[in-house]
Short mmCIF file of C-alpha atoms and ligand atoms in Angstrom, two decimals:
data_model
loop_
_atom_site.label_atom_id
_atom_site.label_comp_id
_atom_site.label_asym_id
_atom_site.label_seq_id
_atom_site.Cartn_x
_atom_site.Cartn_y
_atom_site.Cartn_z
CA MET J 1 -54.02 74.23 98.82
CA HIS J 2 -55.56 72.01 101.52
CA ARG J 3 -55.66 73.69 105.27
CA LEU J 4 -56.51 72.13 107.92
CA LEU J 5 -59.14 73.51 111.08
CA LEU J 6 -57.89 71.78 114.56
CA LEU J 7 -60.20 72.68 117.22
CA MET J 8 -59.34 72.31 120.38
CA THR J 9 -59.25 73.78 123.70
CA THR J 10 -56.69 74.78 126.16
CA THR J 11 -56.68 72.32 128.21
CA THR J 12 -56.84 69.55 125.85
CA TYR J 13 -53.99 66.89 125.81
CA ARG J 14 -54.62 66.15 121.65
CA ALA J 15 -52.62 69.26 120.88
CA GLY J 16 -49.34 68.38 120.30
CA ALA J 17 -49.70 65.00 118.70
CA PHE J 18 -52.23 66.49 116.28
CA LEU J 19 -49.59 69.92 115.39
CA GLU J 20 -46.72 67.48 115.35
CA ALA J 21 -48.89 65.38 111.98
CA ALA J 22 -49.99 68.46 110.42
CA ARG J 23 -46.16 69.44 110.53
CA ARG J 24 -45.70 66.44 109.03
CA LEU J 25 -47.80 66.64 106.75
CA ASP J 26 -46.63 70.29 105.46
CA VAL J 27 -50.04 71.35 105.66
CA PRO J 28 -51.32 74.64 107.21
CA VAL J 29 -53.60 74.77 110.26
CA VAL J 30 -55.56 76.64 111.40
CA VAL J 31 -56.29 76.58 115.61
CA GLY J 32 -60.10 76.99 116.32
CA SER J 33 -59.55 77.20 120.45
CA ASP J 34 -62.38 78.86 122.82
CA ARG J 35 -59.79 81.14 123.98
CA PRO J 36 -57.72 83.57 122.31
CA GLN J 37 -54.20 82.55 121.40
CA VAL J 38 -51.50 84.50 122.76
CA LEU J 39 -49.92 85.35 118.79
CA ALA J 40 -52.71 85.33 117.54
CA ALA J 41 -52.49 89.05 116.05
CA ALA J 42 -49.21 87.62 114.78
CA ASN J 43 -50.92 85.05 112.84
CA PRO J 44 -54.24 85.74 111.96
CA ALA J 45 -54.41 83.06 109.34
CA GLY J 46 -53.24 80.45 112.20
CA ASN J 47 -55.91 81.19 114.42
CA LEU J 48 -59.56 81.53 115.55
CA THR J 49 -61.34 81.86 119.14
CA VAL J 50 -64.23 80.20 118.95
CA SER J 51 -67.18 79.10 121.11
CA PHE J 52 -67.43 75.16 121.48
CA LEU J 53 -70.21 75.90 123.81
CA ALA J 54 -72.94 77.44 121.31
CA PRO J 55 -72.15 74.92 118.39
CA ASP J 56 -74.24 77.50 115.97
CA ALA J 57 -72.19 80.59 116.06
CA GLY J 58 -69.54 78.87 116.40
CA ALA J 59 -69.66 77.18 112.93
CA GLU J 60 -70.92 80.89 111.79
CA SER J 61 -67.49 81.82 112.14
CA ILE J 62 -66.50 79.36 110.61
CA VAL J 63 -67.31 80.08 107.99
CA LYS J 64 -67.34 83.91 108.19
CA PHE J 65 -62.94 83.00 108.63
CA THR J 66 -63.20 80.37 105.63
CA ARG J 67 -64.06 82.97 103.04
CA GLU J 68 -60.61 84.21 103.68
CA TYR J 69 -59.41 81.34 104.45
CA PRO J 70 -60.51 78.32 102.89
CA ILE J 71 -60.08 75.49 104.73
CA GLN J 72 -60.69 71.80 103.63
CA ALA J 73 -61.62 70.32 106.68
CA VAL J 74 -62.34 70.23 110.41
CA ILE J 75 -61.21 67.88 112.79
CA ALA J 76 -62.01 68.16 116.33
CA ALA J 77 -59.14 67.62 118.48
CA ASP J 78 -61.48 65.22 121.97
CA ASP J 79 -65.03 65.56 123.27
CA ASP J 80 -65.28 69.20 123.41
CA GLY J 81 -64.78 69.97 119.54
CA VAL J 82 -66.79 66.84 117.82
CA ILE J 83 -70.06 68.60 117.50
CA LEU J 84 -68.88 72.08 116.37
CA ALA J 85 -67.30 69.65 113.92
CA ALA J 86 -69.78 68.68 112.53
CA THR J 87 -72.25 71.62 112.03
CA ALA J 88 -69.39 73.73 110.69
CA SER J 89 -68.49 70.66 108.93
CA ALA J 90 -72.23 70.34 106.83
CA ALA J 91 -72.58 74.02 106.94
CA LEU J 92 -68.83 73.82 104.66
CA GLY J 93 -70.33 71.03 102.57
CA LEU J 94 -67.22 69.50 103.88
CA PRO J 95 -67.41 65.15 104.70
CA HIS J 96 -68.82 64.99 108.83
CA ASN J 97 -70.92 62.84 111.07
CA PRO J 98 -74.41 64.41 110.94
CA VAL J 99 -75.13 66.62 113.80
CA LYS J 100 -77.66 64.47 115.53
CA ALA J 101 -75.28 61.46 115.67
CA VAL J 102 -72.43 63.20 117.50
CA SER J 103 -75.11 64.71 119.65
CA ALA J 104 -76.18 61.32 120.33
CA ALA J 105 -72.79 59.93 121.42
CA ARG J 106 -72.31 62.95 123.30
CA ASN J 107 -74.69 62.66 125.66
CA LYS J 108 -74.72 59.53 127.52
CA HIS J 109 -78.30 59.25 128.68
CA ARG J 110 -79.24 59.22 124.55
CA MET J 111 -76.86 56.63 122.98
CA ARG J 112 -78.60 54.49 125.59
CA GLU J 113 -82.27 55.07 124.71
CA VAL J 114 -80.40 54.82 120.95
CA LEU J 115 -78.55 51.20 121.46
CA THR J 116 -81.41 49.97 123.35
CA LYS J 117 -83.68 50.60 120.61
CA ALA J 118 -81.69 49.22 117.78
CA GLY J 119 -81.60 45.72 120.44
CA ILE J 120 -77.42 46.25 120.44
CA LEU J 121 -76.48 44.59 124.04
CA SER J 122 -76.32 47.65 126.60
CA PRO J 123 -77.33 48.06 130.45
CA HIS J 124 -80.90 48.82 132.03
CA PHE J 125 -80.69 52.56 132.44
CA MET J 126 -82.95 55.26 134.47
CA GLN J 127 -81.91 58.63 134.84
CA ALA J 128 -82.77 61.19 137.91
CA PRO J 129 -82.76 65.33 138.25
CA ILE J 130 -79.98 66.44 140.41
CA SER J 131 -82.65 67.90 141.98
CA GLU J 132 -84.52 64.82 143.44
CA ASP J 133 -84.35 62.89 146.90
CA PRO J 134 -81.44 60.59 146.55
CA ALA J 135 -82.85 57.61 149.37
CA VAL J 136 -86.04 58.36 146.97
CA VAL J 137 -84.35 56.35 143.51
CA ALA J 138 -82.37 54.19 145.31
CA HIS J 139 -85.67 52.36 145.83
CA ARG J 140 -85.90 51.99 141.83
CA VAL J 141 -82.84 50.96 141.21
CA THR J 142 -81.25 47.78 140.74
CA TYR J 143 -77.91 46.82 142.17
CA PRO J 144 -74.94 46.92 141.74
CA CYS J 145 -75.36 49.95 139.56
CA VAL J 146 -73.37 52.78 137.90
CA LEU J 147 -74.05 56.48 138.41
CA LYS J 148 -72.37 58.93 135.78
CA PRO J 149 -72.44 62.19 134.33
CA LEU J 150 -74.21 62.44 130.75
CA PHE J 151 -71.52 64.48 129.27
CA LEU J 152 -68.43 64.48 130.89
CA ALA J 153 -64.69 62.09 130.15
CA GLY J 154 -61.71 60.33 131.82
CA SER J 155 -64.08 58.43 134.16
CA ARG J 156 -65.09 61.71 136.15
CA GLY J 157 -67.81 61.19 138.44
CA VAL J 158 -68.73 57.32 137.88
CA ILE J 159 -69.36 55.71 141.15
CA ARG J 160 -70.31 51.99 142.03
CA ALA J 161 -73.13 51.70 144.50
CA ASN J 162 -73.97 47.68 145.16
CA GLY J 163 -77.17 48.82 147.21
CA PRO J 164 -79.17 52.04 148.42
CA ALA J 165 -76.58 53.57 151.00
CA GLU J 166 -73.67 53.54 148.77
CA PHE J 167 -76.48 54.89 146.31
CA VAL J 168 -77.10 57.53 148.44
CA ALA J 169 -73.61 58.50 148.71
CA ALA J 170 -72.57 58.40 144.94
CA PHE J 171 -75.29 60.97 143.92
CA ARG J 172 -74.52 63.21 147.37
CA ARG J 173 -71.02 62.92 145.66
CA ILE J 174 -71.36 63.35 141.89
CA VAL J 175 -73.86 66.27 142.21
CA PRO J 176 -71.53 69.13 143.50
CA ILE J 177 -68.82 67.61 140.16
CA LEU J 178 -72.12 68.23 138.17
CA GLN J 179 -72.44 72.38 140.00
CA ALA J 180 -68.87 73.46 139.72
CA PRO J 181 -69.35 76.78 137.31
CA GLU J 182 -67.16 75.01 134.44
CA VAL J 183 -68.75 72.14 134.66
CA VAL J 184 -72.46 73.76 134.90
CA ALA J 185 -71.31 75.93 130.98
CA GLN J 186 -70.05 72.66 129.48
CA GLY J 187 -73.22 69.91 130.34
CA ALA J 188 -75.72 73.34 130.02
CA GLU J 189 -79.33 70.93 130.97
CA LEU J 190 -77.05 67.77 130.83
CA ALA J 191 -75.52 68.47 134.11
CA ASP J 192 -79.18 69.32 135.79
CA ARG J 193 -79.27 64.84 135.58
CA ILE J 194 -77.20 61.43 137.04
CA LEU J 195 -77.60 58.44 134.60
CA ILE J 196 -78.04 55.18 136.56
CA GLU J 197 -77.43 51.86 134.63
CA ASP J 198 -77.34 48.19 135.65
CA PHE J 199 -73.09 47.47 136.46
CA ILE J 200 -71.80 45.10 133.89
CA PRO J 201 -69.44 42.82 135.53
CA GLY J 202 -66.53 41.14 132.48
CA VAL J 203 -63.74 42.16 131.14
CA GLU J 204 -63.40 45.79 129.34
CA VAL J 205 -61.68 46.51 126.27
CA ALA J 206 -61.07 50.01 123.92
CA LEU J 207 -61.40 49.68 120.41
CA GLU J 208 -60.03 52.77 118.39
CA GLY J 209 -61.18 53.35 114.21
CA LEU J 210 -61.43 55.07 111.75
CA LEU J 211 -64.97 55.43 109.59
CA SER J 212 -64.91 55.86 105.74
CA ASP J 213 -68.56 56.88 104.32
CA GLY J 214 -70.04 53.82 107.76
CA HIS J 215 -67.92 51.72 106.71
CA LEU J 216 -65.59 51.20 110.43
CA ARG J 217 -61.88 49.93 109.79
CA VAL J 218 -60.12 48.50 113.10
CA LEU J 219 -56.93 50.35 113.71
CA THR J 220 -56.32 48.62 117.08
CA ILE J 221 -58.11 46.61 120.26
CA TYR J 222 -56.92 47.73 123.16
CA ASP J 223 -57.16 44.86 126.49
CA LYS J 224 -56.85 46.75 130.18
CA PRO J 225 -55.66 43.64 132.01
CA ASP J 226 -56.25 44.73 135.73
CA PRO J 227 -59.82 44.42 136.53
CA LEU J 228 -62.45 48.05 136.56
CA ASP J 229 -64.84 47.32 139.34
CA GLY J 230 -65.08 50.42 141.10
CA PRO J 231 -65.94 52.44 142.98
CA PHE J 232 -64.07 54.62 141.00
CA PHE J 233 -63.20 53.71 137.74
CA GLU J 234 -59.27 55.04 137.11
CA GLU J 235 -57.61 54.05 134.27
CA THR J 236 -54.43 52.62 133.88
CA ILE J 237 -52.88 49.48 131.39
CA TYR J 238 -53.89 50.12 128.01
CA VAL J 239 -52.05 47.36 125.88
CA THR J 240 -52.23 46.27 122.12
CA PRO J 241 -52.45 43.92 120.38
CA SER J 242 -55.48 42.51 122.38
CA ARG J 243 -54.93 38.92 123.56
CA LEU J 244 -58.60 37.78 123.18
CA PRO J 245 -58.52 35.19 121.39
CA VAL J 246 -59.91 36.12 117.51
CA THR J 247 -63.65 35.31 117.50
CA VAL J 248 -63.93 37.43 120.23
CA GLN J 249 -62.30 40.06 119.03
CA GLU J 250 -64.71 39.91 115.85
CA ARG J 251 -67.65 39.86 118.21
CA ILE J 252 -66.39 43.74 119.60
CA THR J 253 -66.03 44.52 115.79
CA ALA J 254 -69.20 43.71 114.80
CA CYS J 255 -70.84 45.13 118.27
CA THR J 256 -69.04 48.39 117.59
CA ALA J 257 -70.52 48.26 113.96
CA ALA J 258 -73.71 47.81 114.86
CA ALA J 259 -73.68 50.40 117.43
CA LEU J 260 -72.33 53.07 115.24
CA GLU J 261 -74.62 52.59 112.79
CA ALA J 262 -77.20 52.47 114.79
CA LEU J 263 -76.22 55.77 116.57
CA GLY J 264 -75.60 57.31 112.82
CA LEU J 265 -71.40 57.89 112.96
CA ARG J 266 -70.34 57.75 109.92
CA HIS J 267 -67.14 59.61 108.83
CA GLY J 268 -63.87 59.85 110.94
CA PRO J 269 -61.82 58.69 113.84
CA ILE J 270 -63.90 56.64 116.78
CA HIS J 271 -63.03 55.83 120.38
CA ALA J 272 -65.33 52.46 122.08
CA GLU J 273 -65.31 50.87 125.60
CA LEU J 274 -66.71 47.40 125.71
CA ARG J 275 -67.36 44.76 128.40
CA ILE J 276 -67.29 41.16 127.26
CA ASN J 277 -68.87 38.51 129.75
CA ASP J 278 -70.49 35.38 129.40
CA ARG J 279 -73.66 37.70 128.51
CA GLY J 280 -72.00 38.62 126.00
CA VAL J 281 -70.28 42.19 124.21
CA TRP J 282 -71.52 45.28 125.71
CA ILE J 283 -71.28 48.50 124.77
CA ILE J 284 -70.43 51.35 127.76
CA GLU J 285 -69.86 53.55 125.62
CA ILE J 286 -68.91 55.12 121.80
CA ALA J 287 -67.60 58.63 121.12
CA ALA J 288 -67.26 60.10 117.51
CA ARG J 289 -63.11 60.93 118.37
CA SER J 290 -59.85 59.54 118.73
CA ILE J 291 -58.18 57.70 122.30
CA GLY J 292 -57.59 60.23 125.01
CA GLY J 293 -55.17 62.04 126.79
CA LEU J 294 -51.60 60.92 125.26
CA CYS J 295 -52.29 57.54 124.96
CA SER J 296 -52.41 57.47 121.25
CA ARG J 297 -48.77 57.69 121.24
CA THR J 298 -48.80 53.71 121.61
CA LEU J 299 -49.94 53.17 117.87
CA ARG J 300 -47.50 53.11 114.72
CA PHE J 301 -48.86 52.86 111.63
CA GLY J 302 -47.51 51.71 107.74
CA ALA J 303 -44.13 53.12 108.28
CA GLY J 304 -44.67 54.71 111.72
CA ILE J 305 -46.92 57.45 111.09
CA SER J 306 -49.34 58.39 113.93
CA LEU J 307 -52.77 57.52 114.62
CA GLU J 308 -53.11 61.84 114.34
CA GLU J 309 -51.35 61.74 110.95
CA LEU J 310 -53.38 58.67 110.21
CA ILE J 311 -56.86 61.18 110.97
CA LEU J 312 -55.51 64.30 109.36
CA ARG J 313 -54.91 62.00 105.72
CA HIS J 314 -58.47 60.47 105.92
CA ALA J 315 -60.23 63.98 106.80
CA LEU J 316 -57.83 66.19 103.78
CA GLY J 317 -59.02 62.28 101.71
CA LEU J 318 -55.88 61.85 100.85
CA ASP J 319 -56.00 57.54 101.04
CA PRO J 320 -54.58 56.76 104.33
CA SER J 321 -55.53 53.41 103.29
CA SER J 322 -51.15 52.23 102.97
CA PHE J 323 -50.94 53.41 106.70
CA PHE J 324 -53.54 51.17 108.24
CA GLU J 325 -51.57 48.24 109.35
CA ARG J 326 -50.82 48.67 112.53
CA GLU J 327 -46.69 47.66 113.52
CA GLY J 328 -45.21 44.10 114.52
CA GLN J 329 -44.89 45.12 117.80
CA ALA J 330 -46.25 45.08 121.09
CA ALA J 331 -47.12 48.40 122.74
CA GLY J 332 -49.25 49.63 126.11
CA VAL J 333 -49.44 53.13 128.12
CA MET J 334 -50.03 53.14 131.56
CA MET J 335 -52.14 56.32 132.28
CA ILE J 336 -50.05 55.88 135.91
CA PRO J 337 -52.67 55.88 139.16
CA ILE J 338 -52.80 59.27 141.15
CA PRO J 339 -52.24 57.80 144.71
CA GLN J 340 -53.92 59.45 147.53
CA PRO J 341 -55.12 63.38 147.13
CA GLY J 342 -52.91 66.41 148.41
CA MET J 343 -49.73 68.34 146.31
CA LEU J 344 -47.82 66.41 144.68
CA ARG J 345 -43.89 67.50 145.52
CA GLU J 346 -41.44 64.98 144.73
CA VAL J 347 -40.82 62.21 142.06
CA LEU J 348 -38.54 59.96 142.74
CA GLY J 349 -37.28 57.55 140.68
CA LYS J 350 -37.95 57.98 137.03
CA PRO J 351 -34.48 57.18 135.35
CA GLU J 352 -34.84 54.22 137.19
CA ALA J 353 -38.26 53.64 136.38
CA GLU J 354 -36.64 54.68 132.76
CA ARG J 355 -33.79 52.02 132.20
CA VAL J 356 -36.55 48.71 132.39
CA PRO J 357 -36.21 47.41 129.53
CA GLY J 358 -39.54 48.12 127.31
CA ILE J 359 -40.14 51.63 128.98
CA GLU J 360 -40.08 54.06 126.28
CA GLU J 361 -41.13 57.25 128.17
CA ILE J 362 -42.30 58.30 131.25
CA ARG J 363 -44.07 60.96 131.12
CA VAL J 364 -45.40 63.21 134.62
CA THR J 365 -48.29 65.66 133.09
CA ILE J 366 -48.96 67.33 137.02
CA PRO J 367 -46.23 69.63 137.50
CA VAL J 368 -44.67 69.71 140.65
CA GLY J 369 -46.74 71.61 143.53
CA GLN J 370 -49.65 71.01 141.70
CA GLU J 371 -52.81 69.66 143.41
CA LEU J 372 -53.76 65.92 142.86
CA VAL J 373 -57.26 64.91 142.31
CA PRO J 374 -58.02 61.59 142.45
CA LEU J 375 -61.54 60.36 141.07
CA PRO J 376 -64.16 61.01 140.89
CA GLU J 377 -63.94 64.38 141.93
CA GLY J 378 -60.33 64.61 139.14
CA SER J 379 -59.82 65.19 135.87
CA ARG J 380 -56.41 65.01 135.46
CA TYR J 381 -54.09 62.97 134.25
CA LEU J 382 -51.01 62.17 136.81
CA GLY J 383 -48.92 60.69 134.18
CA PHE J 384 -48.54 58.93 131.29
CA ILE J 385 -45.56 55.55 130.39
CA PHE J 386 -45.35 54.16 127.82
CA ALA J 387 -43.72 50.25 126.56
CA ARG J 388 -42.87 49.15 124.05
CA ASN J 389 -42.04 44.87 123.64
CA GLU J 390 -42.09 42.03 121.55
CA THR J 391 -45.08 40.99 123.52
CA PRO J 392 -48.23 42.12 125.46
CA GLU J 393 -47.60 39.96 128.21
CA ARG J 394 -43.94 42.06 127.98
CA VAL J 395 -45.09 45.71 127.46
CA GLU J 396 -47.59 44.76 130.74
CA ALA J 397 -44.21 42.95 132.95
CA SER J 398 -42.47 46.76 132.23
CA LEU J 399 -44.75 49.18 133.19
CA ARG J 400 -45.49 47.46 135.91
CA GLU J 401 -42.16 47.22 137.05
CA ALA J 402 -41.48 50.77 135.72
CA HIS J 403 -44.88 52.02 138.14
CA ARG J 404 -43.10 50.48 141.10
CA ARG J 405 -39.73 52.52 140.87
CA LEU J 406 -41.63 54.96 140.64
CA THR J 407 -41.87 56.93 144.09
CA PHE J 408 -44.11 60.10 144.49
CA ILE J 409 -43.59 62.22 147.53
CA ILE J 410 -47.68 64.17 148.36
CA THR J 411 -48.46 66.63 151.13
CA PRO J 412 -51.88 65.63 152.54
CA PRO J 413 -55.21 68.38 151.57
CA ASP J 414 -55.73 70.85 153.69
CA ASP J 415 -53.30 70.44 156.58
CA THR J 416 -51.66 73.72 155.35
CA ALA J 417 -55.24 75.27 155.42
CA MET J 418 -55.11 74.17 158.59
CA ASN J 419 -51.58 74.57 161.16
CA GLY J 420 -50.59 77.33 158.75
CA THR J 421 -47.50 75.18 157.71
CA ALA J 422 -46.98 72.26 155.50
CA ALA J 423 -46.99 69.18 157.30
CA PRO J 424 -44.73 66.81 156.16
CA SER J 425 -44.66 65.34 153.23
CA ALA J 426 -45.72 61.60 152.61
CA GLU J 427 -43.72 59.29 150.19
CA VAL J 428 -46.00 57.03 148.40
CA GLU J 429 -44.23 54.22 146.19
CA ALA J 430 -46.12 54.17 143.30
CA PRO J 431 -49.37 51.65 144.80
CA THR J 432 -50.62 48.91 143.29
CA LYS J 433 -54.62 49.83 141.98
CA GLU J 434 -55.40 47.70 145.07
CA GLU J 435 -53.68 49.59 147.25
CA ALA J 436 -54.14 52.95 145.86
CA ARG J 437 -57.41 51.80 146.48
CA ARG J 438 -57.00 51.11 149.78
CA SER J 439 -54.95 54.53 149.89
CA ARG J 440 -58.71 56.96 149.41
CA TYR J 441 -60.46 54.47 151.94
CA ARG J 442 -57.62 55.19 154.79
CA THR J 443 -57.98 59.12 153.59
CA GLY J 444 -61.59 59.03 154.01
CA LEU J 445 -62.47 59.83 149.77
CA VAL J 446 -64.74 56.85 150.03
CA ALA J 447 -66.75 58.09 152.25
CA GLY J 448 -67.40 61.27 151.16
CA GLY J 449 -64.94 63.20 153.18
CA SER J 450 -63.29 66.13 150.76
CA ARG J 451 -64.69 67.51 148.22
CA ARG J 452 -63.27 70.29 146.31
CA SER J 453 -63.91 71.65 143.17
CA HIS J 454 -60.91 72.73 140.69
P1 LIG K 1 -66.36 58.70 130.51
O1 LIG K 1 -66.93 58.73 129.53
O2 LIG K 1 -65.97 59.63 131.58
O3 LIG K 1 -64.84 57.79 130.56
P2 LIG K 1 -68.27 55.78 130.91
O4 LIG K 1 -69.42 55.80 130.56
O5 LIG K 1 -67.12 55.57 129.53
O6 LIG K 1 -67.73 56.88 131.26
O7 LIG K 1 -67.72 55.02 132.40
C1 LIG K 1 -65.56 55.07 133.16
C2 LIG K 1 -65.79 53.92 133.02
O8 LIG K 1 -66.53 52.99 134.43
C3 LIG K 1 -65.80 52.78 131.96
O9 LIG K 1 -64.65 52.62 131.15
C4 LIG K 1 -65.60 51.18 133.01
O10 LIG K 1 -64.89 50.26 133.28
C5 LIG K 1 -67.23 51.80 134.22
N1 LIG K 1 -68.37 51.80 134.11
C6 LIG K 1 -69.09 52.70 133.42
N2 LIG K 1 -70.21 52.42 133.33
C7 LIG K 1 -70.57 51.08 133.20
C8 LIG K 1 -71.87 49.87 133.59
N3 LIG K 1 -73.19 50.64 133.66
N4 LIG K 1 -71.06 49.07 134.14
C9 LIG K 1 -69.31 48.54 134.51
N5 LIG K 1 -68.82 49.66 134.53
C10 LIG K 1 -69.52 50.87 133.99
#
């Protein structure tokens, strides 16, 4: 009998899709989580509490568990579990990525070192300890540059600086993000420094792939039609198939394959972000996992199977090759931008937005009554809009129109604390990316006014 171990933290967005895929495959699943599950006692074969932050100890508990409940594959739902999944798979003799390769992909500085050494186009980079005086570091940097944590995801803490003054402000803004207790626990010594890279202009794409014994199978390439020029890098629209010329797509694939080889990644899902400009194709980031958030809902393969089902079939050694073909329609997602910080009070216009032709679903993932924290501090998505249509152009247009019909009622932050009562709500029509950026300037976030940890 096949049994799968799915490693997922309690905060992952990916749980539902993987569990649903396992259900469809009718494979028993063990959920390996960082916190005890409420119903664990009722189903000891289905739950395992395991430390994601100490992969050796975690792998040991997994091996012990398998003596009673054998496991055929260990899969990490997202970044948090990839090192543990590789370590446990090695201990169990299951097909896996080398732990060293996965660790390199989890450390953006190490990744840059490996790529540069392999001669792969990759920005110039350096790192600076957070204890260093940013005004001094600012003189050693070429501009424009991008400052970023070495191990976070979702563009958290990623800031562009065009000169020394912006560099100092950005550096000072990243330090408290890295000093939040849960971030220190997650990053350990990687939380002590900031990576600084040349800013690479250009269009950005994401590549979703599956590695089998070192061979890369491209599952899809997404275009990101909104420019990502900073100062923060909030992702919005992903549309597939890519509208880039086939020759450019081939170069994207070749560049990704070369980077994977340099890193030593060989098995399982991969997700890469690349930029293309007149100097070539650049790896921004490459990870040994599938796409994050709820974005995988844009993908359907073969007779309608999900990305997660493909990944599980692959992991279980069930030949997935008959499912590799993506569906004929175009598809896309908008990660709804957070228009301004504050308390989410109400979401208006959802039925109208859902009526836009091509729109399949709108999911607001931050509950009303909770705080919205924009980038660079924020770590949660406001929500997702999904669309399918005949062409990528139509998908993009549907996503934009649906977004335009949404209105978010947000109470500004700090007012409750200052006055003891909530200030009147602001009606925020879903803004364009540029408006959202301006709104952030208005609220003083860019100047470094608000510092909230979460
Ligand atoms: P994360 O893993 O948090 O998403 P990334 O390193 O992928 O961090 O950066 C997030 C986004 O920031 C990228 O998708 C890209 O748009 C932008 N970015 C990061 N580094 C650079 C760079 N060197 N040049 C240009 N843009 C960058």
